[in-house]
Protein backbone atom coordinates (compact mmCIF):
# COMPACT_ATOMS: atom_id res chain seq x y z
CA SER A 1 92.76 108.26 89.08
CA SER A 2 94.64 105.03 87.82
CA MET A 3 92.67 101.75 87.26
CA ILE A 4 93.38 98.24 86.01
CA SER A 5 91.56 97.00 83.16
CA ARG A 6 89.90 100.70 82.08
CA THR A 7 87.99 101.67 79.00
CA THR A 8 87.34 104.62 77.41
CA ALA A 9 83.34 105.07 77.12
CA TYR A 10 82.44 101.37 77.23
CA ASP A 11 81.09 98.44 80.08
CA ASP A 12 82.70 95.41 80.84
CA PRO A 13 80.66 92.28 80.52
CA GLU A 14 82.94 89.73 82.23
CA VAL A 15 85.09 91.69 83.47
CA GLY A 16 83.46 90.35 87.12
CA ASP A 17 83.47 87.20 85.86
CA PHE A 18 86.73 86.32 86.82
CA GLU A 19 89.37 88.95 86.46
CA PHE A 20 87.91 91.50 89.08
CA PRO A 21 84.75 89.04 90.88
CA GLY A 22 81.55 90.95 92.02
CA SER A 23 83.21 93.96 90.12
CA ASN A 24 79.50 95.38 87.89
CA ASP A 25 79.84 95.95 84.58
CA PHE A 26 80.06 99.65 84.80
CA ASP A 27 82.82 99.59 87.25
CA PHE A 28 85.56 99.49 84.58
CA ASN A 29 83.90 102.54 81.82
CA GLY A 30 86.10 105.77 82.36
CA ARG A 31 82.99 107.34 80.61
CA PHE A 32 81.27 106.58 82.97
CA HIS A 33 83.51 107.88 86.02
CA PHE A 34 84.99 110.42 84.62
CA GLY A 35 83.01 113.12 85.81
CA THR A 36 83.34 111.98 89.76
CA VAL A 37 87.04 111.58 89.39
CA PHE A 38 87.54 115.35 87.70
CA SER A 39 85.15 116.96 90.26
CA SER A 40 87.09 115.05 92.93
CA HIS A 41 90.16 116.73 92.07
CA SER A 42 89.24 119.37 89.97
CA PRO A 43 93.00 119.95 88.91
CA ASN A 44 94.51 121.96 86.00
CA TRP A 45 96.76 119.21 83.95
CA VAL A 46 94.50 116.23 82.86
CA ILE A 47 96.42 113.48 81.76
CA ILE A 48 94.56 110.61 79.59
CA MET A 49 96.40 106.90 78.16
CA LEU A 50 93.21 104.85 77.80
CA GLY A 51 92.31 102.63 74.79
CA THR A 52 93.97 99.86 75.02
CA HIS A 53 91.53 97.97 76.22
CA ASP A 54 88.88 99.16 74.21
CA LEU A 55 90.58 97.18 72.15
CA LYS A 56 89.46 93.42 73.44
CA LYS A 57 87.05 91.59 71.46
CA ARG A 58 84.80 91.55 73.85
CA ILE A 59 84.71 95.69 74.37
CA ARG A 60 84.32 95.25 70.29
CA ASP A 61 82.05 93.56 70.46
CA VAL A 62 79.69 95.62 73.34
CA ALA A 63 81.39 98.89 71.05
CA ARG A 64 79.63 97.77 68.13
CA CYS A 65 76.39 98.07 69.15
CA GLN A 66 76.69 101.78 70.58
CA LYS A 67 76.57 104.16 67.92
CA PRO A 68 79.28 106.89 68.62
CA LEU A 69 79.89 109.31 70.69
CA ALA A 70 78.76 112.46 69.32
CA LEU A 71 81.49 116.02 70.24
CA ASP A 72 79.79 118.32 68.62
CA LYS A 73 77.66 118.23 72.13
CA VAL A 74 79.76 118.94 74.04
CA GLY A 75 77.93 121.43 76.69
CA LYS A 76 75.01 121.64 74.93
CA SER A 77 72.95 118.62 76.06
CA GLY A 78 73.09 116.26 79.50
CA ASP A 79 74.62 113.31 77.25
CA ILE A 80 76.56 113.51 74.78
CA THR A 81 75.37 109.75 73.04
CA SER A 82 74.35 110.26 69.42
CA ASP A 83 70.21 109.07 69.88
CA ASP A 84 70.28 105.74 71.97
CA SER A 85 69.92 102.61 70.13
CA SER A 86 69.47 100.34 71.97
CA ASN A 87 65.18 99.75 71.23
CA SER A 88 66.01 99.29 67.67
CA ASP A 89 66.49 95.99 66.48
CA SER A 90 68.14 97.09 62.84
CA GLU A 91 71.20 94.65 63.23
CA GLU A 92 72.42 97.62 60.49
CA GLU A 93 71.84 100.78 62.79
CA LYS A 94 73.98 97.69 65.58
CA ASN A 95 76.61 97.78 63.06
CA TYR A 96 79.04 100.42 64.59
CA PRO A 97 82.95 98.62 64.49
CA VAL A 98 86.13 99.81 66.19
CA THR A 99 88.39 102.02 65.04
CA ALA A 100 92.13 103.60 65.99
CA ASP A 101 89.54 107.10 64.76
CA ARG A 102 86.61 105.91 67.37
CA ILE A 103 89.04 105.09 70.36
CA ALA A 104 91.23 108.41 70.13
CA GLU A 105 87.76 110.48 69.99
CA ASN A 106 86.36 108.83 72.89
CA CYS A 107 89.65 109.85 74.84
CA ALA A 108 88.93 113.56 73.08
CA TYR A 109 85.47 113.20 74.33
CA LEU A 110 86.38 112.51 77.93
CA GLY A 111 89.08 116.08 77.08
CA LEU A 112 85.85 117.34 76.11
CA LYS A 113 83.67 116.87 79.14
CA ALA A 114 87.03 117.70 81.44
CA ARG A 115 86.89 121.13 79.45
CA GLU A 116 83.62 121.62 80.16
CA MET A 117 83.37 120.46 83.19
CA PHE A 118 86.89 123.34 83.92
CA ALA A 119 84.71 126.42 82.70
CA GLY A 120 81.82 125.43 85.00
CA HIS A 121 83.34 125.35 87.78
CA CYS A 122 85.24 128.25 89.99
CA HIS A 123 88.00 126.85 88.78
CA GLU A 124 91.64 129.55 88.63
CA GLY A 125 93.83 129.95 86.56
CA LYS A 126 94.12 126.82 83.42
CA LEU A 127 93.43 123.35 82.13
CA SER A 128 96.11 122.00 80.47
CA ILE A 129 95.13 118.57 78.96
CA ILE A 130 97.46 115.73 77.22
CA LEU A 131 96.23 112.99 74.91
CA VAL A 132 98.69 109.99 75.43
CA VAL A 133 99.40 106.97 73.42
CA PRO A 134 98.79 103.73 74.47
CA PRO A 135 101.64 101.31 73.70
CA ARG A 136 101.02 98.46 70.62
CA ILE A 137 100.82 95.13 71.77
CA ARG A 138 101.86 91.90 71.26
CA LEU A 139 99.84 88.72 71.86
CA THR A 140 101.73 86.42 74.23
CA ASP A 141 99.28 83.47 76.06
CA VAL A 142 98.33 86.36 78.94
CA SER A 143 97.33 88.69 76.53
CA ARG A 144 95.78 86.08 74.29
CA ARG A 145 93.55 85.00 77.29
CA LEU A 146 92.47 88.26 78.80
CA GLY A 147 90.80 89.05 75.13
CA PHE A 148 93.26 90.78 73.00
CA ASP A 149 93.87 89.78 69.68
CA GLU A 150 95.14 90.39 66.04
CA VAL A 151 92.53 92.73 65.11
CA SER A 152 93.81 94.21 68.49
CA VAL A 153 97.93 94.61 67.14
CA ALA A 154 96.37 95.81 63.87
CA LEU A 155 94.59 98.30 65.19
CA SER A 156 97.86 99.40 68.62
CA ARG A 157 99.07 99.94 66.10
CA GLU A 158 97.01 102.77 64.16
CA LEU A 159 96.20 104.45 66.94
CA PRO A 160 99.36 106.96 67.09
CA LYS A 161 98.10 108.89 64.31
CA ALA A 162 94.75 109.09 65.50
CA PHE A 163 95.93 110.42 68.13
CA GLU A 164 98.06 112.91 66.73
CA ARG A 165 94.51 114.14 64.44
CA VAL A 166 92.03 114.52 67.54
CA CYS A 167 94.70 116.82 69.26
CA LYS A 168 95.42 118.42 66.46
CA LYS A 169 91.41 119.34 65.97
CA TYR A 170 90.87 120.10 69.47
CA HIS A 171 94.48 121.45 71.02
CA PHE A 172 95.04 119.01 72.73
CA LEU A 173 99.12 118.32 74.02
CA PHE A 174 100.30 115.41 72.14
CA ALA A 175 102.77 112.62 73.86
CA TYR A 176 103.57 110.01 71.69
CA ARG A 177 106.98 107.84 71.83
CA LYS A 178 107.53 104.35 69.71
CA LEU A 179 108.47 101.14 73.29
CA SER A 180 109.10 98.25 72.12
CA ILE A 181 106.32 95.98 74.24
CA LYS A 182 109.15 92.89 73.65
CA SER A 183 110.39 92.72 76.64
CA SER A 184 106.55 92.99 78.36
CA VAL A 185 105.74 90.07 80.74
CA ASP A 186 102.34 89.79 79.06
CA GLY A 187 102.33 92.00 75.61
CA ILE A 188 100.63 95.46 77.08
CA HIS A 189 102.48 96.91 80.02
CA LEU A 190 106.13 98.25 79.53
CA THR A 191 108.45 97.22 82.14
CA ALA A 192 110.14 99.69 84.69
CA LYS A 193 112.22 101.06 81.89
CA GLY A 194 109.49 101.48 79.56
CA SER A 195 107.52 103.53 82.22
CA ARG A 196 110.42 105.76 82.57
CA LYS A 197 110.42 107.35 79.09
CA LEU A 198 106.72 106.62 78.78
CA ALA A 199 107.07 109.03 81.68
CA ASP A 200 110.33 111.45 80.49
CA THR A 201 107.25 111.89 77.01
CA ILE A 202 104.10 112.78 79.25
CA TRP A 203 106.60 115.56 80.92
CA GLU A 204 107.85 117.00 77.37
CA ALA A 205 104.62 117.76 76.05
CA MET A 206 104.13 119.48 79.04
CA LYS A 207 106.73 121.77 79.40
CA PRO A 208 105.37 124.28 76.94
CA GLY A 209 102.51 124.44 78.84
CA LEU A 210 104.61 125.63 82.79
CA PRO A 211 105.71 128.84 83.31
CA ARG A 212 109.87 128.43 83.12
CA VAL A 213 110.86 128.23 86.40
CA THR A 214 108.65 124.89 87.05
CA ARG A 215 110.11 123.18 83.45
CA ARG A 216 113.22 121.92 85.15
CA PRO A 217 112.42 120.64 89.06
CA GLU A 218 115.24 119.50 91.05
CA ARG A 219 114.35 116.02 91.22
CA PHE A 220 114.05 115.33 87.73
CA LYS A 221 118.07 116.34 86.79
CA VAL A 222 120.29 113.35 86.64
CA VAL A 223 123.04 113.27 88.81
CA HIS A 224 126.41 110.96 86.74
């Protein structure tokens, strides 16, 4: 599933106001939509690259009022969030700042949820999961207007190590390549060249989980 402005696990209170009129707050919540998308496709490979939009100030503000996901409860309860804090009036209890580790753990939650659903349905074969580190962002007039700030930049630089930690902990495949965002028109999205480099990086991460005969398909051969 490909959808712009998707967060890992948070509603976006403003996305329908000026970016996508008519949208609901929850339409861009990756956690909210993941189960439907996974069940619809029943894949053997899941590639997750989320986290950039969690860096927006307004999304950080939303996340600050929500307890972190309880990853240890995956498969043990219907809803694996921590105890609901929506009824609490204590501001101290509602202070859950966004960190690079929290963003990475939200992506890990989606991977663990995929494993749970894969094991619970009539799937054949093995499920492989790759977490892809989003590129660093750069502040521009466009990115500032979309809600990114200096804190966003600082957090984006911490994502590679955070993603690597959760991949090791939960045995996901890890895809990362330090890509320049200097030529990006908005400081967020990769150029066509950068996208090709990222695709190559993901392909390299996939190779260990592929049968040897498919590791170099004809369409990936370079003609000089």
